Amino acid sequence: MDQTTTDQITAAMASFGLIAGIIGIVSIVFAVIVWWRIFSKAGYNGALSLLMFIPIANLVMILILAFAEWPIYAELNQLRMMRGQQFPPNQPYPQNPQYPQNPQYPQTPQNPQYRG
C-alpha cells in the first residue's frame, strides 16, 4: 500500500471513531436522563440513575424498583390513612367510587317578590 491509501484509511477510521464516540456519549446522556426520571417518579433520589452503569449495582437497582415499596407509595398510603380512607396498596383508585350527588335546589323561589 502506498502512503495516500494509508492516509485515507486512517482518516476514515478516525471519522468513524469520532462518530461512534459522539453516538456513545449521546446514548449515555439519554440513558442517565431516562433513569433519572424513573427514579424521581418512584420517589427515590435521581442520582441513583448513575448506579445503572455499574454492572452488579444495576441489577440490584432494577430488583429494588421491581419488588420494593416505592417511597411515593408509602407517602400516598400515609396520606390516605390520615384522610381516613384505606385503599389497597398499589391501587390508585377505589373499585367503586362514590360520586357526590348533585345538590337539590328548591323548585320555587325563596323570595316571591323577585318572581319574573
PDB file of C-alpha atoms in Angstrom:
ATOM      1  CA  MET A   1       0.000   0.000   0.000  1.00  0.00           C
ATOM      2  CA  ASP A   2       1.166   3.456  -0.711  1.00  0.00           C
ATOM      3  CA  GLN A   3       1.054   6.473   1.601  1.00  0.00           C
ATOM      4  CA  THR A   4      -2.167   8.005   0.188  1.00  0.00           C
ATOM      5  CA  THR A   5      -4.153   4.801   0.725  1.00  0.00           C
ATOM      6  CA  THR A   6      -2.876   4.532   4.279  1.00  0.00           C
ATOM      7  CA  ASP A   7      -3.792   8.178   4.926  1.00  0.00           C
ATOM      8  CA  GLN A   8      -7.298   7.612   3.534  1.00  0.00           C
ATOM      9  CA  ILE A   9      -7.835   4.542   5.700  1.00  0.00           C
ATOM     10  CA  THR A  10      -6.559   6.426   8.755  1.00  0.00           C
ATOM     11  CA  ALA A  11      -8.884   9.356   8.044  1.00  0.00           C
ATOM     12  CA  ALA A  12     -11.866   7.024   7.555  1.00  0.00           C
ATOM     13  CA  MET A  13     -11.130   5.185  10.805  1.00  0.00           C
ATOM     14  CA  ALA A  14     -10.713   8.486  12.680  1.00  0.00           C
ATOM     15  CA  SER A  15     -14.018   9.840  11.385  1.00  0.00           C
ATOM     16  CA  PHE A  16     -15.752   6.551  12.198  1.00  0.00           C
ATOM     17  CA  GLY A  17     -14.301   6.646  15.716  1.00  0.00           C
ATOM     18  CA  LEU A  18     -15.410  10.245  16.172  1.00  0.00           C
ATOM     19  CA  ILE A  19     -18.965   9.499  15.027  1.00  0.00           C
ATOM     20  CA  ALA A  20     -19.145   6.359  17.191  1.00  0.00           C
ATOM     21  CA  GLY A  21     -17.851   8.336  20.188  1.00  0.00           C
ATOM     22  CA  ILE A  22     -20.464  11.066  19.740  1.00  0.00           C
ATOM     23  CA  ILE A  23     -23.240   8.479  19.407  1.00  0.00           C
ATOM     24  CA  GLY A  24     -21.964   6.732  22.539  1.00  0.00           C
ATOM     25  CA  ILE A  25     -21.898   9.927  24.597  1.00  0.00           C
ATOM     26  CA  VAL A  26     -25.394  10.892  23.429  1.00  0.00           C
ATOM     27  CA  SER A  27     -26.652   7.398  24.336  1.00  0.00           C
ATOM     28  CA  ILE A  28     -25.138   7.601  27.819  1.00  0.00           C
ATOM     29  CA  VAL A  29     -26.635  11.049  28.459  1.00  0.00           C
ATOM     30  CA  PHE A  30     -30.032   9.839  27.209  1.00  0.00           C
ATOM     31  CA  ALA A  31     -29.887   6.767  29.479  1.00  0.00           C
ATOM     32  CA  VAL A  32     -28.988   8.896  32.518  1.00  0.00           C
ATOM     33  CA  ILE A  33     -31.911  11.249  31.815  1.00  0.00           C
ATOM     34  CA  VAL A  34     -34.366   8.352  31.402  1.00  0.00           C
ATOM     35  CA  TRP A  35     -33.250   6.537  34.556  1.00  0.00           C
ATOM     36  CA  TRP A  36     -33.152   9.829  36.488  1.00  0.00           C
ATOM     37  CA  ARG A  37     -36.817  10.431  35.609  1.00  0.00           C
ATOM     38  CA  ILE A  38     -37.775   6.865  36.561  1.00  0.00           C
ATOM     39  CA  PHE A  39     -36.076   7.067  39.966  1.00  0.00           C
ATOM     40  CA  SER A  40     -37.528  10.534  40.612  1.00  0.00           C
ATOM     41  CA  LYS A  41     -41.075   9.442  39.777  1.00  0.00           C
ATOM     42  CA  ALA A  42     -40.687   6.428  42.046  1.00  0.00           C
ATOM     43  CA  GLY A  43     -39.738   8.731  44.915  1.00  0.00           C
ATOM     44  CA  TYR A  44     -36.029   7.908  45.042  1.00  0.00           C
ATOM     45  CA  ASN A  45     -33.145  10.289  44.518  1.00  0.00           C
ATOM     46  CA  GLY A  46     -32.493  10.779  40.811  1.00  0.00           C
ATOM     47  CA  ALA A  47     -28.741  10.399  41.321  1.00  0.00           C
ATOM     48  CA  LEU A  48     -29.311   6.657  41.737  1.00  0.00           C
ATOM     49  CA  SER A  49     -29.507   6.593  37.942  1.00  0.00           C
ATOM     50  CA  LEU A  50     -25.711   6.714  37.889  1.00  0.00           C
ATOM     51  CA  LEU A  51     -25.659   3.267  39.520  1.00  0.00           C
ATOM     52  CA  MET A  52     -27.184   1.843  36.355  1.00  0.00           C
ATOM     53  CA  PHE A  53     -23.710   1.919  34.764  1.00  0.00           C
ATOM     54  CA  ILE A  54     -22.116  -0.289  37.435  1.00  0.00           C
ATOM     55  CA  PRO A  55     -22.543  -3.961  36.401  1.00  0.00           C
ATOM     56  CA  ILE A  56     -23.852  -5.593  39.603  1.00  0.00           C
ATOM     57  CA  ALA A  57     -25.440  -2.457  41.053  1.00  0.00           C
ATOM     58  CA  ASN A  58     -27.712  -2.062  38.033  1.00  0.00           C
ATOM     59  CA  LEU A  59     -29.250  -5.494  38.645  1.00  0.00           C
ATOM     60  CA  VAL A  60     -29.756  -4.683  42.320  1.00  0.00           C
ATOM     61  CA  MET A  61     -31.405  -1.354  41.481  1.00  0.00           C
ATOM     62  CA  ILE A  62     -33.760  -2.983  38.957  1.00  0.00           C
ATOM     63  CA  LEU A  63     -34.753  -5.541  41.619  1.00  0.00           C
ATOM     64  CA  ILE A  64     -35.354  -2.746  44.115  1.00  0.00           C
ATOM     65  CA  LEU A  65     -37.539  -0.909  41.592  1.00  0.00           C
ATOM     66  CA  ALA A  66     -39.442  -4.091  40.820  1.00  0.00           C
ATOM     67  CA  PHE A  67     -40.069  -5.516  44.287  1.00  0.00           C
ATOM     68  CA  ALA A  68     -39.594  -2.828  46.951  1.00  0.00           C
ATOM     69  CA  GLU A  69     -42.317  -0.457  48.047  1.00  0.00           C
ATOM     70  CA  TRP A  70     -41.603   2.874  46.428  1.00  0.00           C
ATOM     71  CA  PRO A  71     -41.340   5.888  48.734  1.00  0.00           C
ATOM     72  CA  ILE A  72     -44.057   7.621  46.726  1.00  0.00           C
ATOM     73  CA  TYR A  73     -46.484   4.790  47.546  1.00  0.00           C
ATOM     74  CA  ALA A  74     -45.513   4.862  51.224  1.00  0.00           C
ATOM     75  CA  GLU A  75     -46.270   8.586  51.316  1.00  0.00           C
ATOM     76  CA  LEU A  76     -49.529   8.064  49.420  1.00  0.00           C
ATOM     77  CA  ASN A  77     -50.670   5.357  51.837  1.00  0.00           C
ATOM     78  CA  GLN A  78     -49.764   7.560  54.802  1.00  0.00           C
ATOM     79  CA  LEU A  79     -51.804  10.444  53.389  1.00  0.00           C
ATOM     80  CA  ARG A  80     -54.748   8.145  52.741  1.00  0.00           C
ATOM     81  CA  MET A  81     -54.647   6.882  56.319  1.00  0.00           C
ATOM     82  CA  MET A  82     -54.557  10.457  57.569  1.00  0.00           C
ATOM     83  CA  ARG A  83     -57.617  11.189  55.456  1.00  0.00           C
ATOM     84  CA  GLY A  84     -59.493   8.251  56.917  1.00  0.00           C
ATOM     85  CA  GLN A  85     -59.829   6.154  53.782  1.00  0.00           C
ATOM     86  CA  GLN A  86     -57.895   2.990  53.253  1.00  0.00           C
ATOM     87  CA  PHE A  87     -57.349   1.726  49.731  1.00  0.00           C
ATOM     88  CA  PRO A  88     -55.498  -1.451  48.803  1.00  0.00           C
ATOM     89  CA  PRO A  89     -51.774  -0.814  48.183  1.00  0.00           C
ATOM     90  CA  ASN A  90     -50.608  -0.180  44.622  1.00  0.00           C
ATOM     91  CA  GLN A  91     -54.131   0.595  43.512  1.00  0.00           C
ATOM     92  CA  PRO A  92     -54.520   4.267  42.676  1.00  0.00           C
ATOM     93  CA  TYR A  93     -58.327   4.449  42.669  1.00  0.00           C
ATOM     94  CA  PRO A  94     -61.064   2.618  44.576  1.00  0.00           C
ATOM     95  CA  GLN A  95     -63.064  -0.034  42.739  1.00  0.00           C
ATOM     96  CA  ASN A  96     -66.470   1.595  43.267  1.00  0.00           C
ATOM     97  CA  PRO A  97     -66.012   5.327  43.614  1.00  0.00           C
ATOM     98  CA  GLN A  98     -68.839   7.176  45.301  1.00  0.00           C
ATOM     99  CA  TYR A  99     -69.519  10.346  43.397  1.00  0.00           C
ATOM    100  CA  PRO A 100     -71.189  13.216  45.234  1.00  0.00           C
ATOM    101  CA  GLN A 101     -74.843  13.736  44.433  1.00  0.00           C
ATOM    102  CA  ASN A 102     -75.975  16.918  42.747  1.00  0.00           C
ATOM    103  CA  PRO A 103     -77.329  19.432  45.229  1.00  0.00           C
ATOM    104  CA  GLN A 104     -81.113  19.652  45.365  1.00  0.00           C
ATOM    105  CA  TYR A 105     -82.232  23.179  44.617  1.00  0.00           C
ATOM    106  CA  PRO A 106     -85.709  24.349  45.612  1.00  0.00           C
ATOM    107  CA  GLN A 107     -88.178  24.392  42.737  1.00  0.00           C
ATOM    108  CA  THR A 108     -89.963  27.540  43.919  1.00  0.00           C
ATOM    109  CA  PRO A 109     -88.150  30.809  44.531  1.00  0.00           C
ATOM    110  CA  GLN A 110     -87.411  31.760  48.119  1.00  0.00           C
ATOM    111  CA  ASN A 111     -88.465  35.397  47.655  1.00  0.00           C
ATOM    112  CA  PRO A 112     -91.744  35.702  45.714  1.00  0.00           C
ATOM    113  CA  GLN A 113     -91.329  39.455  45.156  1.00  0.00           C
ATOM    114  CA  TYR A 114     -88.485  38.715  42.670  1.00  0.00           C
ATOM    115  CA  ARG A 115     -90.609  36.397  40.558  1.00  0.00           C
ATOM    116  CA  GLY A 116     -90.282  37.415  36.929  1.00  0.00           C
TER     117      GLY A 116
END
